[in-house]
Coordinates of C-alpha atoms in Angstrom, one line a residue:
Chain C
X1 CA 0.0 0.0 0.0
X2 CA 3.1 2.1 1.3
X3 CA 4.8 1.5 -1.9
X4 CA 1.7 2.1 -4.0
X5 CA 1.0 5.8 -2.4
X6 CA 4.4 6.6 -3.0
X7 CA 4.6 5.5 -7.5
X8 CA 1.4 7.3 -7.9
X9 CA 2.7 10.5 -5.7
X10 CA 5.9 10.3 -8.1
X11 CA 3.9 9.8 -11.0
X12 CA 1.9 12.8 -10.2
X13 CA 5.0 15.1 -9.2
X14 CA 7.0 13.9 -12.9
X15 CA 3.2 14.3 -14.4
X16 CA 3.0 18.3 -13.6
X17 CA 6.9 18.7 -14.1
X18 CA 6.8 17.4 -17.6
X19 CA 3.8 19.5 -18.4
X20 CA 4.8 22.7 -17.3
X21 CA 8.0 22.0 -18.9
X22 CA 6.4 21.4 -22.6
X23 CA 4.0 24.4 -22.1
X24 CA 7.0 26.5 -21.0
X25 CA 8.6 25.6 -24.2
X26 CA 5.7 25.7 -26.3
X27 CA 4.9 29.3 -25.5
X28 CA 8.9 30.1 -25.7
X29 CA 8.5 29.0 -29.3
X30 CA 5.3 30.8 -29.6
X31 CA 6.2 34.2 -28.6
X32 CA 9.5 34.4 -30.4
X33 CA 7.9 34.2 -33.9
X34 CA 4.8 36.9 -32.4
X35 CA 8.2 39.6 -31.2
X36 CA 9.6 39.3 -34.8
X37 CA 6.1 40.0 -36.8
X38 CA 5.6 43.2 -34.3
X39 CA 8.9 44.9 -34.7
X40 CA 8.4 44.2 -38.8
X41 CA 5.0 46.0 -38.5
X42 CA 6.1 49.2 -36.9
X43 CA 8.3 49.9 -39.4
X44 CA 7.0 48.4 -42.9
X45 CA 9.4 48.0 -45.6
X46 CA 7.5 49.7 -48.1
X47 CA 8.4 52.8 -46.6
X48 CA 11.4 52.4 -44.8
X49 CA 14.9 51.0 -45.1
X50 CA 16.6 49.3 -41.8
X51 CA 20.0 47.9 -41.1
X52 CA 20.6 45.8 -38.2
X53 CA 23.7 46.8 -36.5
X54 CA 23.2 44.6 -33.8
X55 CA 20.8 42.5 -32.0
X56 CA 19.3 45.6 -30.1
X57 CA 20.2 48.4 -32.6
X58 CA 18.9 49.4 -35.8
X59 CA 19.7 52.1 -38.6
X60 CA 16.6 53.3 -39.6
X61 CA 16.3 55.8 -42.9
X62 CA 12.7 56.5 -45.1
X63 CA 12.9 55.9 -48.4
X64 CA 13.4 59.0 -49.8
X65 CA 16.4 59.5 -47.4
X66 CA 14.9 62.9 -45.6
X67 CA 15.2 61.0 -42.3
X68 CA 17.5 59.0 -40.3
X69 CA 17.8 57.3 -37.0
X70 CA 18.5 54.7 -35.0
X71 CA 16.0 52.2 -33.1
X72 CA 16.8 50.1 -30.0
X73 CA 15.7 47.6 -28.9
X74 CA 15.9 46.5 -25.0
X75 CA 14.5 44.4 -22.3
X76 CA 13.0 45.3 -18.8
X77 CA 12.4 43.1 -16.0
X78 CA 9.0 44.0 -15.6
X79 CA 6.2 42.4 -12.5
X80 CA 5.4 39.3 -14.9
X81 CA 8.2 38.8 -16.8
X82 CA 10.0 40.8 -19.6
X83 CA 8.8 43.9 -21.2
X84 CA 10.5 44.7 -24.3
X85 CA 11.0 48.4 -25.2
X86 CA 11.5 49.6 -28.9
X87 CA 12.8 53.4 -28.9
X88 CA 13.3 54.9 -32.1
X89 CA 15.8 58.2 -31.6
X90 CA 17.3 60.9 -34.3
X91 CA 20.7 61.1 -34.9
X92 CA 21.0 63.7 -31.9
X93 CA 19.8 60.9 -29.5
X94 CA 16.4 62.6 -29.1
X95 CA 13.4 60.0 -28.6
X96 CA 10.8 60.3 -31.2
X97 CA 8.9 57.2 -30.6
X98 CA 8.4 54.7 -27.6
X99 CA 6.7 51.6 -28.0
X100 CA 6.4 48.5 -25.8
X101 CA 6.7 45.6 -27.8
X102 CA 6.0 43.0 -25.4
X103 CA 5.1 42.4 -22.0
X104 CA 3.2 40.5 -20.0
X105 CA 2.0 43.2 -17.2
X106 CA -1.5 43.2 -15.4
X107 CA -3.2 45.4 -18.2
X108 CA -4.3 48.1 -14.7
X109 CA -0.5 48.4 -14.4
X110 CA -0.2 50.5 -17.7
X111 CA -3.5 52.0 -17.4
X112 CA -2.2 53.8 -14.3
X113 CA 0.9 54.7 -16.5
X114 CA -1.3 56.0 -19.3
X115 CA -3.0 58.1 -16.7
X116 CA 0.1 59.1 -15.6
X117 CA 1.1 59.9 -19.1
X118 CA 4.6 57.8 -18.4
X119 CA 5.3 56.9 -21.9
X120 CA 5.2 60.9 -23.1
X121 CA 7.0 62.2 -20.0
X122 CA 9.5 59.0 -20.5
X123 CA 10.4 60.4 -24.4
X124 CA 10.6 63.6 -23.4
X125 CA 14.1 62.8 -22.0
X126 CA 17.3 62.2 -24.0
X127 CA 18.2 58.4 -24.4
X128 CA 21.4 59.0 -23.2
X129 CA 20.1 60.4 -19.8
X130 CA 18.7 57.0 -19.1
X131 CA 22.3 55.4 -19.1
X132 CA 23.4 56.9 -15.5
X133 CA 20.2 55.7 -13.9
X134 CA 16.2 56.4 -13.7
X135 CA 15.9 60.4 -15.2
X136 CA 12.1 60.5 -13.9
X137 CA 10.1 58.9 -11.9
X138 CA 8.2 55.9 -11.4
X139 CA 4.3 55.9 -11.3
X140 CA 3.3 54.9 -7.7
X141 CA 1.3 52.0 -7.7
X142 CA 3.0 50.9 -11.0
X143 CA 6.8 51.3 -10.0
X144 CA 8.3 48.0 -11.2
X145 CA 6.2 48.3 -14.7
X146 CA 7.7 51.9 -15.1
X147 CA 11.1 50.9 -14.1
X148 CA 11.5 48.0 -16.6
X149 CA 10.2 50.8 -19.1
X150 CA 13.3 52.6 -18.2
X151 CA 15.4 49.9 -17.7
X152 CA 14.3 48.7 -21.4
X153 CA 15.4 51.7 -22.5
X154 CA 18.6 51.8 -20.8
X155 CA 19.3 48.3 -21.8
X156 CA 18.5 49.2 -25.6
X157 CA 20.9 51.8 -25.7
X158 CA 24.3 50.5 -23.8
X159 CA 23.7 47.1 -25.6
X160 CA 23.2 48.7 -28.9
X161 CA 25.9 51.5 -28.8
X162 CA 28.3 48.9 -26.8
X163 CA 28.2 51.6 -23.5
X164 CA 29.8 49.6 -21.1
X165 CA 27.6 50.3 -17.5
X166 CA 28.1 48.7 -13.9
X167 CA 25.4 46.8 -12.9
X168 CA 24.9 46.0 -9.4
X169 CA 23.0 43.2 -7.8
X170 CA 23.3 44.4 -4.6
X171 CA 19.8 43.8 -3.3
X172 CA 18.7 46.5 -1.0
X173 CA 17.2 45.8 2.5
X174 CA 14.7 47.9 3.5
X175 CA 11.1 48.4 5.9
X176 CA 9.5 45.5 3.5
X177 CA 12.7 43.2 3.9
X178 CA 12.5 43.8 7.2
X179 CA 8.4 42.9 7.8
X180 CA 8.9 39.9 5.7
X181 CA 11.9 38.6 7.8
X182 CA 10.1 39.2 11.6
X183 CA 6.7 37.8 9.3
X184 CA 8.5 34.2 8.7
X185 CA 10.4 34.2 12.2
X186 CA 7.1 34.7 14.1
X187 CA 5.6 32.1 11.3
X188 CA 8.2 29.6 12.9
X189 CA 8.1 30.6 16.6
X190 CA 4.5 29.9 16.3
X191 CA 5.6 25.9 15.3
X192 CA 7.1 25.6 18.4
X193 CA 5.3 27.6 21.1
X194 CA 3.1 25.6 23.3
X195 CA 1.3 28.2 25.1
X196 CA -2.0 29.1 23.2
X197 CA -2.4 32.6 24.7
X198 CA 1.0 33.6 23.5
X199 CA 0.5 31.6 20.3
X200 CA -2.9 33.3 19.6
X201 CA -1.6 36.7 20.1
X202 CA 1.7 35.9 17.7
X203 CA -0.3 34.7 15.5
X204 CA -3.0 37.8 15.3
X205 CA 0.0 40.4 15.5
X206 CA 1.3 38.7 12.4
X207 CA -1.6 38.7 10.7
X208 CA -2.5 42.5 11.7
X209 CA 1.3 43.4 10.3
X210 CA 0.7 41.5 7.2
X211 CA -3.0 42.8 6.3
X212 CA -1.9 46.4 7.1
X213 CA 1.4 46.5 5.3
X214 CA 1.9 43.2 2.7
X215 CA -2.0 44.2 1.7
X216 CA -2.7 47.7 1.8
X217 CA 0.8 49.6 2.3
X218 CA 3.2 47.4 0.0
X219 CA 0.3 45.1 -2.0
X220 CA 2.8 43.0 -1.9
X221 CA 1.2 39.2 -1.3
X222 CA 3.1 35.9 -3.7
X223 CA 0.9 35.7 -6.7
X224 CA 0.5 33.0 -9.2
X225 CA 1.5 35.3 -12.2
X226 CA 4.9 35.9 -10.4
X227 CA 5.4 32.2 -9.7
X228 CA 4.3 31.4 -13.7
X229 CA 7.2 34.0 -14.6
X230 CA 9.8 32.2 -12.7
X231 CA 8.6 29.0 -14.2
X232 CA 9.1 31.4 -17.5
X233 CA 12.5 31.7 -16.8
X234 CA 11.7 35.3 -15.3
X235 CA 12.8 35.9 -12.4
X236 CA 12.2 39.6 -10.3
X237 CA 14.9 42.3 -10.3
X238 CA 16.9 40.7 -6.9
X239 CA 17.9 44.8 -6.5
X240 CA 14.5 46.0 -6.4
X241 CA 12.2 43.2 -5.5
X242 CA 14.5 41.2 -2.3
X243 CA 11.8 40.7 -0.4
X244 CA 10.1 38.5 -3.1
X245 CA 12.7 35.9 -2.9
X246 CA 12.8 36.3 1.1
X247 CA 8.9 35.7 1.5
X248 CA 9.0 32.9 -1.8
X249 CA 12.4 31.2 -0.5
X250 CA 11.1 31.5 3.3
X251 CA 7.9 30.1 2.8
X252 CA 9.3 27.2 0.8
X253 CA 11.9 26.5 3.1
X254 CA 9.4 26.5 6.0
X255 CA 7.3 23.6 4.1
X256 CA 10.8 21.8 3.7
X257 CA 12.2 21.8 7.5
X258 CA 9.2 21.9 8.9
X259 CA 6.3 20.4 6.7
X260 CA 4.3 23.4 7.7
X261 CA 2.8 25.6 5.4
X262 CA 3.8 29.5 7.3
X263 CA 2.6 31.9 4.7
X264 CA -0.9 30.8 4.0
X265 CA -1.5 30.0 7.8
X266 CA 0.1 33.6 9.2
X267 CA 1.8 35.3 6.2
X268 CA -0.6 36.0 3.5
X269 CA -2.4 39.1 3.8
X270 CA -5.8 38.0 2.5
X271 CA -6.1 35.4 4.9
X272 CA -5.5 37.5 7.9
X273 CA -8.6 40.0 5.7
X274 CA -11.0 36.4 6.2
X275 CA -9.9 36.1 9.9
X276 CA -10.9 39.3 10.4
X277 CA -14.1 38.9 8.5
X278 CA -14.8 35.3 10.2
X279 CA -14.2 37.0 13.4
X280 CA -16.4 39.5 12.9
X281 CA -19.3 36.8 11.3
X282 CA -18.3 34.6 13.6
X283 CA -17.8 32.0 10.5
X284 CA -17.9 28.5 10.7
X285 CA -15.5 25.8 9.1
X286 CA -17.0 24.2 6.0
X287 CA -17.6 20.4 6.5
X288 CA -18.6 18.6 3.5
X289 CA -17.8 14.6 2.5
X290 CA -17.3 16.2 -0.6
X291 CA -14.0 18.2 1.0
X292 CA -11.3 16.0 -0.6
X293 CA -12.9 16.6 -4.4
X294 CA -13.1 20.3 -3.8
X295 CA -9.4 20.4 -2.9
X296 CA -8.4 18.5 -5.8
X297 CA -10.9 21.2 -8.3
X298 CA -8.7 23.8 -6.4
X299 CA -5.2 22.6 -7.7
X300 CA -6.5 21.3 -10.6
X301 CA -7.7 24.9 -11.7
X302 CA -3.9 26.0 -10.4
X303 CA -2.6 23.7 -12.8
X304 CA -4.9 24.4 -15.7
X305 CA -3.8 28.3 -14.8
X306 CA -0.5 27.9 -14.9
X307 CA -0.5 25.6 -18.0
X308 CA -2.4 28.3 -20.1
X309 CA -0.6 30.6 -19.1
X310 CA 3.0 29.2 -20.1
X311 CA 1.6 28.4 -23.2
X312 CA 0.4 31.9 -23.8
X313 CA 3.4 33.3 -22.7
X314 CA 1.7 35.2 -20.5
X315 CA 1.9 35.2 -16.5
X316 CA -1.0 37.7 -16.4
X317 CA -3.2 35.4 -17.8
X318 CA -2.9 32.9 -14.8
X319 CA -3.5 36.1 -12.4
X320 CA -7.0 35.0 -10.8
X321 CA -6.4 36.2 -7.4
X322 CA -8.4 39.1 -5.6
X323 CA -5.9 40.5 -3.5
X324 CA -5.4 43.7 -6.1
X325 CA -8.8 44.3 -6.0
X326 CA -9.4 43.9 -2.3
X327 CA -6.2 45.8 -1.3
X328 CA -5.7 48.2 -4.1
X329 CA -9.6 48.1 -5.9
X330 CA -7.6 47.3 -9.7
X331 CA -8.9 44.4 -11.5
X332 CA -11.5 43.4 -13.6
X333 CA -15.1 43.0 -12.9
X334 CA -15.1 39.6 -13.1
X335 CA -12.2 39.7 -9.9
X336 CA -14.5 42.1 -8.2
X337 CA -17.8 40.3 -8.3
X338 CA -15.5 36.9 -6.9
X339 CA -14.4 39.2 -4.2
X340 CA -17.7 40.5 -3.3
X341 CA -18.9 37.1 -2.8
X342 CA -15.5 35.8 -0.9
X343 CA -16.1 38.9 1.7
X344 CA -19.8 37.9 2.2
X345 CA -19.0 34.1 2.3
X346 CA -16.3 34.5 4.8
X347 CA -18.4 36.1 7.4
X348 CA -20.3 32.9 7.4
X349 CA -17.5 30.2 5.9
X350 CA -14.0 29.8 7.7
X351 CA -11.5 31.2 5.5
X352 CA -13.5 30.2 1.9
X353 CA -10.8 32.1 -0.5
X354 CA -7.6 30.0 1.1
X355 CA -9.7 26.9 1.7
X356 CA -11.4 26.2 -2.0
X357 CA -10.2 29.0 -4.4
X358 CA -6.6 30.0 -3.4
X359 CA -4.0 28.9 -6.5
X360 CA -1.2 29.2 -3.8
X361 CA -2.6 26.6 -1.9
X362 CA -2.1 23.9 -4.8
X363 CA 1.7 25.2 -5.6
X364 CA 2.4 25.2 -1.6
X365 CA 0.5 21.3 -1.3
X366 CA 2.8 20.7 -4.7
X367 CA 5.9 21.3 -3.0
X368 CA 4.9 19.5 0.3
X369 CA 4.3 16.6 -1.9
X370 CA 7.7 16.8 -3.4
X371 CA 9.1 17.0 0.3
X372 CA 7.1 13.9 1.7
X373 CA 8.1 12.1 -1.3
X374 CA 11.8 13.1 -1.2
X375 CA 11.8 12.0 2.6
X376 CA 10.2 9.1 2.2
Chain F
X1 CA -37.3 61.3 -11.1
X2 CA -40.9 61.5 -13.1
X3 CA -40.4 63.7 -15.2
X4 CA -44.0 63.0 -16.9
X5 CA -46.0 63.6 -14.4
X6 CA -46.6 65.9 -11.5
X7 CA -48.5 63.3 -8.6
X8 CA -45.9 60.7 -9.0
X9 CA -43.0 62.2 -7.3
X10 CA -44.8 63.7 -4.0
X11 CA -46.8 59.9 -4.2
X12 CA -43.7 58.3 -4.3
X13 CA -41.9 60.4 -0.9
X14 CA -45.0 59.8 0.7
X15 CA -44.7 56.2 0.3
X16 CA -40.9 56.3 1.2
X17 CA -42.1 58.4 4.4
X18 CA -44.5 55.1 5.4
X19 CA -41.9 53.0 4.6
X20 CA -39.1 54.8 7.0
X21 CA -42.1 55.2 9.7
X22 CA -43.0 51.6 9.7
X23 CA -39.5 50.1 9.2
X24 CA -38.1 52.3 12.7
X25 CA -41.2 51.5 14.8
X26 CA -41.3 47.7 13.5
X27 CA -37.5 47.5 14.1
X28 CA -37.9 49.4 18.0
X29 CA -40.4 47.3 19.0
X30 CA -38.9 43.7 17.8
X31 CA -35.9 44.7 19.7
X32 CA -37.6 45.3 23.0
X33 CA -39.8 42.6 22.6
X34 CA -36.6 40.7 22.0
X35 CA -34.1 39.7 24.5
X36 CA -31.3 42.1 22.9
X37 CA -30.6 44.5 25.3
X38 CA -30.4 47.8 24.1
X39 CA -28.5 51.0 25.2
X40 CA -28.0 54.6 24.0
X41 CA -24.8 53.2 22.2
X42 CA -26.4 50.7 20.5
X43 CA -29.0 52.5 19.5
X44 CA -26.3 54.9 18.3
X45 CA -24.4 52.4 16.1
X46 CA -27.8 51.1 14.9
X47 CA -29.0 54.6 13.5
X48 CA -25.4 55.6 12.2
X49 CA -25.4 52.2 10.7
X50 CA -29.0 52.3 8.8
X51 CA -28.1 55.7 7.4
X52 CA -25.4 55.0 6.2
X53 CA -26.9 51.9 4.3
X54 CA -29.3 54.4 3.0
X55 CA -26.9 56.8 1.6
X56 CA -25.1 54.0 0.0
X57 CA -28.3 53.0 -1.6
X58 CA -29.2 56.9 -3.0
X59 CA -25.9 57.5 -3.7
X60 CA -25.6 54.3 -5.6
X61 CA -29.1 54.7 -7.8
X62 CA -28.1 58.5 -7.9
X63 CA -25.6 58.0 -10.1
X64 CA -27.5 55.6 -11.6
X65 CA -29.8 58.5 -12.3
X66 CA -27.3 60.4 -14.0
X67 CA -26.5 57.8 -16.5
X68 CA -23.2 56.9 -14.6
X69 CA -23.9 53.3 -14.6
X70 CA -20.5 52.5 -14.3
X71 CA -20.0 54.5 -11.2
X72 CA -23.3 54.0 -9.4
X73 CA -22.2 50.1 -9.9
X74 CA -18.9 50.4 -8.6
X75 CA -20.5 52.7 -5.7
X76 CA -23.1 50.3 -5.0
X77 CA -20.8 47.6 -4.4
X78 CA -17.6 48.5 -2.7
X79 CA -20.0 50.9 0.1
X80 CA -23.0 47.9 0.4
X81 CA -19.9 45.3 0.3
X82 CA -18.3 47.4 3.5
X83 CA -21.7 48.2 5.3
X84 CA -22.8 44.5 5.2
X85 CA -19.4 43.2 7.1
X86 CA -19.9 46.1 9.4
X87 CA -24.3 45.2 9.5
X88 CA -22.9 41.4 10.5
X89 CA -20.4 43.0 13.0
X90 CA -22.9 45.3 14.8
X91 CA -24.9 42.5 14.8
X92 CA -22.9 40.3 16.9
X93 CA -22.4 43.3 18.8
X94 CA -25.9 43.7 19.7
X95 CA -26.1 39.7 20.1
X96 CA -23.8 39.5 22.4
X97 CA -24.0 39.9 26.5

């Protein structure tokens, strides 16, 4: 029986690996022939003649030789992945157009730059300006979309004109850092403490801390988008986005050493919003026969998410979470009418979102399984 | 809000006027007749709270009114949303001894 449980766990871990390994390379395939038709449409042959220089820069002239320039052509490490810049500049470095190629962002994230008008302000400035660092600033609410815009730019230009720049991966420790590291410490005290008063009031101060600054201050919870762009080969700016590999690594780490999954149970901030909400309701854990089939739906919807989305090439697409539109109100209706009823169910339902919706739940219960397996 | 006709409108407030009477008295009497136990501050919370609900709801079909679907949907549902979480919390508020 022993031996059976543990073939069919291994054939179910090798299952997922192998898929999410042919959809990552299907949408690879996918997207590089998509990139190549887009550049060749923004600047039709008909009407103008261009000479690759190198892979990021282009000599562009119309065909009756009034204008020349240059185009570059750079990539940004953007929330979901890559955003790939195309600048087209005169011969005196001056930007005349900015277009984003490609990019996977949460469509909100460049609404709020359009708002902003980002893109204008951002070609206003000389591309040289953006070699020594970020000449204007980043949208709030939409900083790491704006600085992969830049950094696109920047990356364009010192790859194209061979402009040779330090980069430093310093990552940078800051007030979020430090949240996330007292976040995952108290997550692990709370393993070993027996004492339920001090346990309970751990547990609530965690999940206070995390629901006012992981939700509402930083909107900073681990999304299924982020984790479909590291399966993308994608991984977040280490100098601007630490903390993301602090609360991803910790959490993992936890489940590893300690079977225990820290981040959903005192971490997340949208489970400490259906405490509060049960709390308040007074909710009541859901008991059904039918529990075991609900949780399988639940991963089994992860896993159709993350498929699609690889194959897409396109982490957004596997974004079904409500934490944007319960912390920050951006998201689409559909996300809002889910949250609506998530709030009013978990007044009444013990923690409903986490329990039978949550994609995080099926990748944390994925990586369990490769731990019991592994220590079997 | 009829712009057609001239008895519909003071009809209509005069129905609305019933309907707030009614819905107070009904609501004062089934909580003394309960076994809630009532004091100035709940009565407080309870009036603040019903008002508020009632904004939401004009405020919502307001904008409604002025062909700002979008908004007036948008209204509707982040204010209702908050005030019934805060209608379930005052209940157990109320409930409780």
């Amino acid at each position: 029986m022993m031996m059976k449980k543990k073939y069919r766990d291994l054939i179910i871990v090798s299952g997922i690996a192998v898929m999410i390994i042919l959809a990552a390379v299907y949408g690879k395939r996918r997207d590089a022939e998509t990139q190549k038709e887009l550049i060749e449409a923004f600047f039709p042959s008909s009407q103008y003649h261009i000479e690759r220089v190198n892979g990021n820069k282009w000599k562009l002239s119309s065909s009756n030789l009034l204008y020349s320039g240059n185009i570059y052509i750079g990539e940004g490490k953007g929330y979901n992945g890559a955003v790939s810049i195309m600048v087209q500049t005169d011969h005196q470095g001056r930007i005349s157009q900015l277009n984003i190629i490609a990019n996977h962002e949460t469509p909100s994230y460049f609404q709020k730059l359009k708002i902003n008008n980002f893109l204008k302000t951002a070609s206003q400035v000389k591309i040289g300006d953006y070699v020594s660092g970020e000449p204007i600033d980043a949208v709030s609410g939409a900083t790491i979309t704006s600085r992969a815009i830049m950094q696109g730019i920047r990356n364009g230009n010192t790859k194209g004109e061979n402009i040779a720049v330090s980069n430093s991966f310093h990552p940078s420790f800051g007030i979020l850092e430090f949240i996330i590291v007292a976040l995952l410490i108290a997550g692990l005290i709370l393993q070993v403490i027996k004492n339920r008063k001090i346990r309970r009031t751990i547990r609530w101060t965690s999940l206070i801390v995390s629901f006012a600054m992981l939700g509402f201050v930083y909107n900073q919870p681990i999304t299924l988008s982020r984790i479909v762009a590291i399966l993308n080969g994608h991984f977040p700016d280490i100098r601007y986005e630490f903390y993301f590999y602090l609360l991803l690594g910790g959490s993992i780490m936890a489940i590893i050493f300690t079977k225990k999954n820290i981040y959903c149970r005192s971490i997340c901030p949208f489970s400490a919003a259906q405490e509060i909400l049960a709390k308040t309701g007074r909710a009541k854990t859901f008991h059904t026969k039918y529990y075991r089939r609900l949780k399988y739906l639940q991963w089994g919807f992860t896993l159709g998410a993350i498929l699609l989305a690889l194959v897409l090439n396109n982490p957004g697409a596997a974004q079904y979470e409500v934490f944007g539109a319960f912390f920050q109100l951006t998201g689409t209706v559909i996300l809002f009418v889910v949250l609506f009823i998530v709030v009013i169910l978990s007044l009444f339902i013990y923690r409903p979102w986490c329990n039978f919706m949550c994609p995080m739940d099926g990748v944390f219960a994925y990586v369990r399984m490769i731990r019991n397996m592994i220590s079997k | 809000m009829f712009p057609n006709s001239t008895i519909l409108g003071p009809l209509f407030w005069i129905v609305m006027g019933g309907l707030y009477t009614i819905s107070f008295t009904g609501f004062y009497y089934w909580i003394t007749d309960s076994i809630i136990k009532m004091n100035w501050w709940k009565w407080l919370l309870s009036i603040l709270w019903f008002l508020g609900l009632n904004i939401t709801i004009a405020g919502g079909f307001t904008l409604f009114g002025e062909k700002e679907i979008r908004a007036g949907f948008w209204f509707l549902s982040v204010f209702g949303g908050v005030f019934i979480v805060l209608g379930v919390g005052l209940w157990r508020l109320l409930t409780s001894r």
